CSV table of C-alpha atoms and ligand atoms in Angstrom, one decimal:
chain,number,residue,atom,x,y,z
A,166,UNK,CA,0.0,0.0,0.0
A,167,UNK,CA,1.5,3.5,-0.5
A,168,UNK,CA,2.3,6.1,1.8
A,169,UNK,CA,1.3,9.3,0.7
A,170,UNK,CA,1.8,12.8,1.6
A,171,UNK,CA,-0.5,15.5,-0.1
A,172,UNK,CA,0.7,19.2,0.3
A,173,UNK,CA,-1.5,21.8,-0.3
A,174,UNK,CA,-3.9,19.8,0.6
A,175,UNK,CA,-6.2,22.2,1.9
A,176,UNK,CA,-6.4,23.9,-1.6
A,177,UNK,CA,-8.9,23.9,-4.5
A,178,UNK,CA,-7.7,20.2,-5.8
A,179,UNK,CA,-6.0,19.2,-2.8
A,180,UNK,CA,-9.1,19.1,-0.3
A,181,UNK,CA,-10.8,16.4,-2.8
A,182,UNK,CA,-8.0,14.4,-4.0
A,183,UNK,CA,-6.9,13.9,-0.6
A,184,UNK,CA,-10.5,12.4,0.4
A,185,UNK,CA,-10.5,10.2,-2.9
A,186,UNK,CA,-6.8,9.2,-1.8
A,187,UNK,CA,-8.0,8.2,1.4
A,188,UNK,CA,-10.6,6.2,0.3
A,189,UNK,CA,-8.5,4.4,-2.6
A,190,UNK,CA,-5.4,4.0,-0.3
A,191,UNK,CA,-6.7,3.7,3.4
A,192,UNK,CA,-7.4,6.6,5.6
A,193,UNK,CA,-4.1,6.6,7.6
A,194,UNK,CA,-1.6,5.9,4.5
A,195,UNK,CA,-2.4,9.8,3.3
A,196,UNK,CA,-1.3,12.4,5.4
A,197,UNK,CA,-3.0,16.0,4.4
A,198,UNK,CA,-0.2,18.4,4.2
A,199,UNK,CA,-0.7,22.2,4.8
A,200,UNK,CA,0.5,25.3,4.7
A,201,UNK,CA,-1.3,28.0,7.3
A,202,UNK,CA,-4.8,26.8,7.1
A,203,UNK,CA,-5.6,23.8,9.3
A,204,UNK,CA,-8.4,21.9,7.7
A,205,UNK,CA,-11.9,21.2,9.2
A,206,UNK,CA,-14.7,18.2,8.8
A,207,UNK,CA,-13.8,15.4,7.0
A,208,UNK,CA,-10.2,16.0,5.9
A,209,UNK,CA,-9.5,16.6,9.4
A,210,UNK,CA,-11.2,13.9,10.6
A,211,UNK,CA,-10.2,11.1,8.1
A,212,UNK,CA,-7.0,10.8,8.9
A,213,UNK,CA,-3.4,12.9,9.7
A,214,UNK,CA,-3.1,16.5,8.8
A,215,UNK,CA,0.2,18.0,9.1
A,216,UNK,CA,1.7,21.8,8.9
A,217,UNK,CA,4.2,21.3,5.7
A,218,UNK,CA,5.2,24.2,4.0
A,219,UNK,CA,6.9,23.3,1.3
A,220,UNK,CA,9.7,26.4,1.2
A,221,UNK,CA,10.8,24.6,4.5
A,222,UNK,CA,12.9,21.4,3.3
A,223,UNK,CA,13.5,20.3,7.1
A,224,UNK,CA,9.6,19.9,7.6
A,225,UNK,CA,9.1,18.1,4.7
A,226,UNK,CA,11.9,15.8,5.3
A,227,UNK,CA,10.8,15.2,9.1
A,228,UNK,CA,7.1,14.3,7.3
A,229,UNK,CA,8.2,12.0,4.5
A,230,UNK,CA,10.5,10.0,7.5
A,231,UNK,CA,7.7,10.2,10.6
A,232,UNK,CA,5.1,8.6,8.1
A,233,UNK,CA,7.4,6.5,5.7
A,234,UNK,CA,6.2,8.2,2.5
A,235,UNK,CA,6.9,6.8,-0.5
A,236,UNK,CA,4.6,9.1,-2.8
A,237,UNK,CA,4.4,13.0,-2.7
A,238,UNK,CA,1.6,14.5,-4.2
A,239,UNK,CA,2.4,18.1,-4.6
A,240,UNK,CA,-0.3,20.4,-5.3
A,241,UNK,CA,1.2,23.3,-3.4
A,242,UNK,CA,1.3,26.4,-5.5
A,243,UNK,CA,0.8,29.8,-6.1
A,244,UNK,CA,-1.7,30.4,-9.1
A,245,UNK,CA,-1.7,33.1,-12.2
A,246,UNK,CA,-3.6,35.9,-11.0
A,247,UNK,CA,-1.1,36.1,-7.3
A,248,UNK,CA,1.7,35.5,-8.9
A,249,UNK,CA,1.3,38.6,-10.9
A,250,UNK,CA,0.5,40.3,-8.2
A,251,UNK,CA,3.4,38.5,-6.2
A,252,UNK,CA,6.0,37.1,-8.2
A,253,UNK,CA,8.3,36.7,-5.8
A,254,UNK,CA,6.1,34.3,-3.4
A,255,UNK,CA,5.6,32.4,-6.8
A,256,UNK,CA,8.8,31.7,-7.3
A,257,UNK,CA,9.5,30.4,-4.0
A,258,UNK,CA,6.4,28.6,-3.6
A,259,UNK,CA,6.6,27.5,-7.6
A,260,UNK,CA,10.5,26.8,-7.7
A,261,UNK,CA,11.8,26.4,-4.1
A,262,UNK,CA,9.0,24.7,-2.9
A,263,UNK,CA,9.4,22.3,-6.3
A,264,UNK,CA,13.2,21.6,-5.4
A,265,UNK,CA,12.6,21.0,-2.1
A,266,UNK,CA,9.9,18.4,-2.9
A,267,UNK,CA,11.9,16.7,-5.4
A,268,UNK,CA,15.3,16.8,-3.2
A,269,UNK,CA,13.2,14.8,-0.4
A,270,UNK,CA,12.2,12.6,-3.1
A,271,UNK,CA,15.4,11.6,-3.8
A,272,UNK,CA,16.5,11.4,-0.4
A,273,UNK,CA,13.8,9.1,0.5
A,274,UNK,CA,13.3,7.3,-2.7
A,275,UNK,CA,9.8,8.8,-3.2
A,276,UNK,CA,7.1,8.9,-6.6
A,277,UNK,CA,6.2,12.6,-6.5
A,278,UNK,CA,2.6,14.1,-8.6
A,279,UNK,CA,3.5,17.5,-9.7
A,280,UNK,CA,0.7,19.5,-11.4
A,281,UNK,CA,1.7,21.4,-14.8
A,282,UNK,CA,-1.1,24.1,-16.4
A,283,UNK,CA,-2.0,25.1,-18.9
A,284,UNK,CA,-0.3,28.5,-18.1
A,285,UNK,CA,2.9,26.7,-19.4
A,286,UNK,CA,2.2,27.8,-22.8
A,287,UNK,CA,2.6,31.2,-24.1
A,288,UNK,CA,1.6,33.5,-26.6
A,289,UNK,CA,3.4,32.3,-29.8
A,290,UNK,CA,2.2,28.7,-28.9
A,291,UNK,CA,-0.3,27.1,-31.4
A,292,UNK,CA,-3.3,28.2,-29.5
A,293,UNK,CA,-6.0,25.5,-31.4
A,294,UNK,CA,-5.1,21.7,-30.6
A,295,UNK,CA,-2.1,22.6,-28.4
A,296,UNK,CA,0.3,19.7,-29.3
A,297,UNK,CA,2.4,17.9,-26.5
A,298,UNK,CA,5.6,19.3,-27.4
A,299,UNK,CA,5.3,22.3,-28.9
A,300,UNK,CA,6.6,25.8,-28.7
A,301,UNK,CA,6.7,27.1,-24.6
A,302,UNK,CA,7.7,30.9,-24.2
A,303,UNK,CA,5.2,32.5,-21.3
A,304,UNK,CA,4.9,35.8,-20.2
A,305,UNK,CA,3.7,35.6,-16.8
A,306,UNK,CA,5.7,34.5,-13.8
A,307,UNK,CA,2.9,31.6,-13.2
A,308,UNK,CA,4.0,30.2,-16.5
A,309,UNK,CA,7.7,30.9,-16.0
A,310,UNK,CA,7.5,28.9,-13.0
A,311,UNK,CA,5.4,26.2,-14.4
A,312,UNK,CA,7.6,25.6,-18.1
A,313,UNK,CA,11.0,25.6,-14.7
A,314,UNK,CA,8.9,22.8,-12.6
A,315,UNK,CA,8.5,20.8,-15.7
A,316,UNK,CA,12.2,20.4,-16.6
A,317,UNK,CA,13.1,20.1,-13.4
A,318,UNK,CA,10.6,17.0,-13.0
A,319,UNK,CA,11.7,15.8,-16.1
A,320,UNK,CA,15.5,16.2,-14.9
A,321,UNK,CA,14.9,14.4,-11.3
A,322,UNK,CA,13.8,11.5,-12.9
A,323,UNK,CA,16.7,11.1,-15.9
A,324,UNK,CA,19.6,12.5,-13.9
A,325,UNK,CA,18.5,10.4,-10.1
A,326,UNK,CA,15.7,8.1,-11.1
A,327,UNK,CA,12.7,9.8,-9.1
A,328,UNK,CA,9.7,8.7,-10.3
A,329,UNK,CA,8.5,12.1,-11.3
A,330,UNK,CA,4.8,12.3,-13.5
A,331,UNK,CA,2.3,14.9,-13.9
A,332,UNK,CA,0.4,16.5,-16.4
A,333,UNK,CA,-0.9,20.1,-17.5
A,334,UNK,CA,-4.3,20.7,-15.8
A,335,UNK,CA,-6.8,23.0,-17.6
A,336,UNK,CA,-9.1,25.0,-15.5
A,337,UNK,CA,-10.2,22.7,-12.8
A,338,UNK,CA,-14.0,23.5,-12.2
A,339,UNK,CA,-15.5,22.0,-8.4
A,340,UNK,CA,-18.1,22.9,-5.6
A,341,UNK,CA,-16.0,21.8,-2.6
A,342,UNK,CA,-13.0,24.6,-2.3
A,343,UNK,CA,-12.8,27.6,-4.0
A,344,UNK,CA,-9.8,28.2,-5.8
A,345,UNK,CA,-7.6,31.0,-4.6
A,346,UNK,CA,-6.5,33.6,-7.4
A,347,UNK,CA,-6.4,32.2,-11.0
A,348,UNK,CA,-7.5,33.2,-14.2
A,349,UNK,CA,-9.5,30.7,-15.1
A,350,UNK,CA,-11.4,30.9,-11.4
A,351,UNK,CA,-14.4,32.9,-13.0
A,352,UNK,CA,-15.7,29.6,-14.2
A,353,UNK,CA,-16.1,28.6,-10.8
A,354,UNK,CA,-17.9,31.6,-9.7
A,355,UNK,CA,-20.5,31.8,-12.5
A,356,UNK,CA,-22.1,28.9,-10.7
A,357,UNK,CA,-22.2,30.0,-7.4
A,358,UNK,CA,-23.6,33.5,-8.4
A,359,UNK,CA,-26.1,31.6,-11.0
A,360,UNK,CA,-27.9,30.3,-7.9
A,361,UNK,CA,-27.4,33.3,-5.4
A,362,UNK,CA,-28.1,36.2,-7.7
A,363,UNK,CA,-29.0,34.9,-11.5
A,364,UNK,CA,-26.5,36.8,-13.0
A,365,UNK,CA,-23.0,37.1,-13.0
A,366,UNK,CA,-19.9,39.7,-13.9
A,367,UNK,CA,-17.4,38.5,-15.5
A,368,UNK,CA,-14.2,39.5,-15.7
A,369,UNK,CA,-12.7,37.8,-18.8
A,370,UNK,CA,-14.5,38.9,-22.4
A,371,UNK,CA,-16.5,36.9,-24.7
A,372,UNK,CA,-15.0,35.1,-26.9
A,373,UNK,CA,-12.6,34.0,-24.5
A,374,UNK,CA,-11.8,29.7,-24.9
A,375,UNK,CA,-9.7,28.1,-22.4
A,376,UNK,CA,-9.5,24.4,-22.1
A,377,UNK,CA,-11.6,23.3,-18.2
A,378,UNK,CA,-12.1,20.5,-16.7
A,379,UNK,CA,-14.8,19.5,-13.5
A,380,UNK,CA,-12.9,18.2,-10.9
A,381,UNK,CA,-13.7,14.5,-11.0
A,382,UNK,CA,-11.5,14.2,-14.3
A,383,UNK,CA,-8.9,15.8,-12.8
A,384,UNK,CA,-8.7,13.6,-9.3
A,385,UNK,CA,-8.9,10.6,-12.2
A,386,UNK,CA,-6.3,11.7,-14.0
A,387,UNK,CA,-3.9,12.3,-10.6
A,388,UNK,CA,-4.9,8.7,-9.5
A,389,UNK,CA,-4.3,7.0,-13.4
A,390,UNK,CA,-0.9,9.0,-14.0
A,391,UNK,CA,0.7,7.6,-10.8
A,392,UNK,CA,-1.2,3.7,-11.7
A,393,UNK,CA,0.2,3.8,-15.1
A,394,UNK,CA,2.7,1.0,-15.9
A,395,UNK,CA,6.1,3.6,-16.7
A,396,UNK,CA,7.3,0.9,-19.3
A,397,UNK,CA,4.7,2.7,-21.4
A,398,UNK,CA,5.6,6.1,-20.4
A,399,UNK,CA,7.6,8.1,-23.4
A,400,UNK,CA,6.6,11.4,-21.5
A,401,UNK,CA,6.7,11.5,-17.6
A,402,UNK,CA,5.6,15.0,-16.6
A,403,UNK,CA,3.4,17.6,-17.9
A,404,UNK,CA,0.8,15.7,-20.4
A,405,UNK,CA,-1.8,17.8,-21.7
A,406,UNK,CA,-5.1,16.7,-20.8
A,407,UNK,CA,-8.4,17.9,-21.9
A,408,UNK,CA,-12.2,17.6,-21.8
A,409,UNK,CA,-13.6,20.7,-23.2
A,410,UNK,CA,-12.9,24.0,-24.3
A,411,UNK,CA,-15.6,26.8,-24.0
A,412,UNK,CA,-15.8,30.6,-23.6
A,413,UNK,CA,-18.2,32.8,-21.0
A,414,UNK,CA,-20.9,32.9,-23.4
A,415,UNK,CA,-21.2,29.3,-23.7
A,416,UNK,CA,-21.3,28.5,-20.0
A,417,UNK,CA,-23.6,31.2,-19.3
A,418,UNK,CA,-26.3,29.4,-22.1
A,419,UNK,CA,-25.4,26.3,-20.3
A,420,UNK,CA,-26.6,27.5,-17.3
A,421,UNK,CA,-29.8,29.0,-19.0
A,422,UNK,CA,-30.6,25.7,-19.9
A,423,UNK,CA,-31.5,24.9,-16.2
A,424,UNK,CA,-31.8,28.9,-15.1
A,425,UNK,CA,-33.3,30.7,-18.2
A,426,UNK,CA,-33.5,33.9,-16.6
A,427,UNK,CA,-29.7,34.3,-16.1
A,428,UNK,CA,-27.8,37.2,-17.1
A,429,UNK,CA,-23.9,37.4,-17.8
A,430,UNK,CA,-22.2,41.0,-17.8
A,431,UNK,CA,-18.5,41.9,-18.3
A,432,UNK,CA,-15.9,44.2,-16.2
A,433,UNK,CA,-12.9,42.9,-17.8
A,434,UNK,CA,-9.9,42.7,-15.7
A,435,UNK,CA,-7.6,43.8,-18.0
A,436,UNK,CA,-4.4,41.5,-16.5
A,437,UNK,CA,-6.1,38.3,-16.0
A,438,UNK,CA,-7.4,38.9,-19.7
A,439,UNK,CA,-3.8,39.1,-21.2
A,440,UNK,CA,-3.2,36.1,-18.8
A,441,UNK,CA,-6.1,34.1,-21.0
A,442,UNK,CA,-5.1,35.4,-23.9
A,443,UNK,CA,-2.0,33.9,-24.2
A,444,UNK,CA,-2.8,30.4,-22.9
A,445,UNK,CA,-4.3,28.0,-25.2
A,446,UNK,CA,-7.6,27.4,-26.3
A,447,UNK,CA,-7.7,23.6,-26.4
A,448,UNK,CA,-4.9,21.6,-25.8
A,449,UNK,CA,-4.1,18.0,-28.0
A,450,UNK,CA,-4.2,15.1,-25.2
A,451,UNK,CA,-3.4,12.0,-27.6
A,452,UNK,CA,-0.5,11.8,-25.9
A,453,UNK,CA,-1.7,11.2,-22.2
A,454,UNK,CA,-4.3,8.8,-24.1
A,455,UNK,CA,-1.5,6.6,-25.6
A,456,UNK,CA,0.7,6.2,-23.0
A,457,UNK,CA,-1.4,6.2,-20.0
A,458,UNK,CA,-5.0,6.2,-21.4
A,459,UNK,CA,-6.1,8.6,-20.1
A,460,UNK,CA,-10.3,9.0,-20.8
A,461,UNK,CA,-12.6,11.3,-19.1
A,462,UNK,CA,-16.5,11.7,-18.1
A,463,UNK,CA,-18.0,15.2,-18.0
A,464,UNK,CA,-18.6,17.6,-20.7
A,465,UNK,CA,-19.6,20.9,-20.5
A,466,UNK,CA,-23.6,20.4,-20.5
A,467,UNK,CA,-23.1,17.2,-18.0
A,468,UNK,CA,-21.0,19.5,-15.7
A,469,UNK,CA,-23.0,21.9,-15.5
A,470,UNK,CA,-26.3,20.0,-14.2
A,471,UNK,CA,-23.9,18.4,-11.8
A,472,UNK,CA,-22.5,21.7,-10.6
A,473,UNK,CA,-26.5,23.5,-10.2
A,474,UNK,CA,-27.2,20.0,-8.5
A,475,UNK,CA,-24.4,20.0,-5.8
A,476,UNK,CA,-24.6,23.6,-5.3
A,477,UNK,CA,-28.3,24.2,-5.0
A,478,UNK,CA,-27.9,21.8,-2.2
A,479,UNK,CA,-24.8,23.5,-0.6
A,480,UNK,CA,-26.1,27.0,-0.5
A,481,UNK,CA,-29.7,26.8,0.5
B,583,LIG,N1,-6.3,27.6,-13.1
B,583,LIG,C1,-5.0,28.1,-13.1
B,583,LIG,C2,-5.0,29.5,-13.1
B,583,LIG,O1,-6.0,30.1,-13.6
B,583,LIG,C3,-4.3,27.7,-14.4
B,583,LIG,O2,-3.6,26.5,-14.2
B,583,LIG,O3,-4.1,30.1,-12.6
């Protein structure tokens, strides 16, 4: 059975990964890792929680040997919108935190998860059908960070043999956490206004595609890439993986479909728009299929009667 330590796992991703860990791998073989915020209900109650920032290598290292870990999930991580605000803490969240990770790894003989983005593409990238290797020149320190983790992933594992893997997650779309500062967060909201208010502001423009993804693909895909037999594995890190591609206008008819009086408005914020405008629009995942088959479940008019469901429920 593995031993597994999720950091950040009081985060958007992290707080339901580490219950569907838990329930794949037994309660007290994944210890919840986090930062400031102690965790409350279930992911405190299920099993360990633990203060690991991931800047401190010491506290890492004392984890991974207290609880014998053998696999790191590490979702920590400063996302687009802060770390334009605060590029500094992105890079030692994004980089140090990475190194750190990956030097305990290799210490202690661990797998380690690391989460690419989409924000690893730039501007002069083939926005339409992304390919899997393909031109990678960002202009925000989110992406700077993110093209850094993958090389060093992919260096850990060809220079010392960790068994690095990850891939390059779209916006991830969920009703449990919110998540904290990205650009692609205003797919989240729309929902959770839809059912407060009928209407929503939004602050990218129409006409706007960016690949997203509801969160049960994206705990699937964490759980498959770390399965997957590595004889089959030409890539390690960063696949691109994909389920659908949409832009405000087509969400907000998605929702009408179940809310017909909603109304989306724009306020365009004009630095998380040049953040969307240079990732791309829908990413090529034939990769991640062939090596690791990856597959997926929701589309956008699935997700979205799953997301009015849950949330009606939650915010009565
Ligand atoms: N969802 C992330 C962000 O918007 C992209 O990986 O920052």
């Amino acid at each position: 059975m593995k031993k597994i330590l999720v950091t950040g796992s009081v985060g958007q991703i992290g707080s339901e990964l580490t219950m569907l860990l838990r329930e794949l791998y037994g309660n007290n073989n994944v210890v919840a890792g986090g930062n400031r915020t102690k965790p409350t209900g279930k992911l405190l109650d299920s099993g360990p929680f633990e203060f690991v920032d991931c800047t401190d290598s010491d506290r890492i290292s004392e984890i991974v040997k207290k609880y014998k870990i053998d696999t790191i999930y590490h979702l920590a991580a400063i996302l687009s919108a802060v770390a334009e605000a605060k590029p500094n803490l992105a890079w030692n969240v994004n980089i140090n935190g990475l190194y750190n990770v990956l030097e305990v790894a290799r210490e202690n003989k661990c797998a380690v998860f690391t989460p690419s983005s989409i924000g690893a593409f730039g501007p002069t990238t083939p926005a339409d059908n992304t390919p899997q290797d393909t031109i990678q020149r960002p202009n925000t320190m989110y992406g700077v960070t993110k093209v850094a983790g993958e090389l060093l992933c992919d260096y850990y594992y060809k220079r010392f043999g960790v068994d690095t893997r990850g891939v390059r997650y779209p916006g991830i779309i969920s009703n449990e956490t919110l998540p904290g500062g990205g650009t692609t967060d205003y797919a989240v909201d729309i929902y959770y206004e839809a059912i407060k208010h009928k209407k929503y502001t939004c602050f990218l423009k129409e006409g706007t595609f960016l690949d997203m993804m509801y969160m049960p693909d994206a705990l699937k895909a964490a759980v498959d890439i770390m399965e997957a037999d590595p004889s089959k594995l030409i890539h390690r890190n960063a696949f691109n993986i994909s389920t659908m591609s949409f832009d405000p206008e087509m969400i907000a008819d998605s929702i009408r479909k179940h809310i017909p009086e909603f109304k989306i408005a724009y306020k365009i914020d004009p630095v998380r728009q040049e953040i969307a405008d240079s990732w791309p629009n829908n990413m090529d995942d034939s990769a991640a299929t062939a090596e690791w088959g990856w597959s997926y479940e929701y589309d956008l008019a699935k997700m979205t009667e799953d997301m009015l469901m849950v949330l009606t429920k939650k915010l009565k």
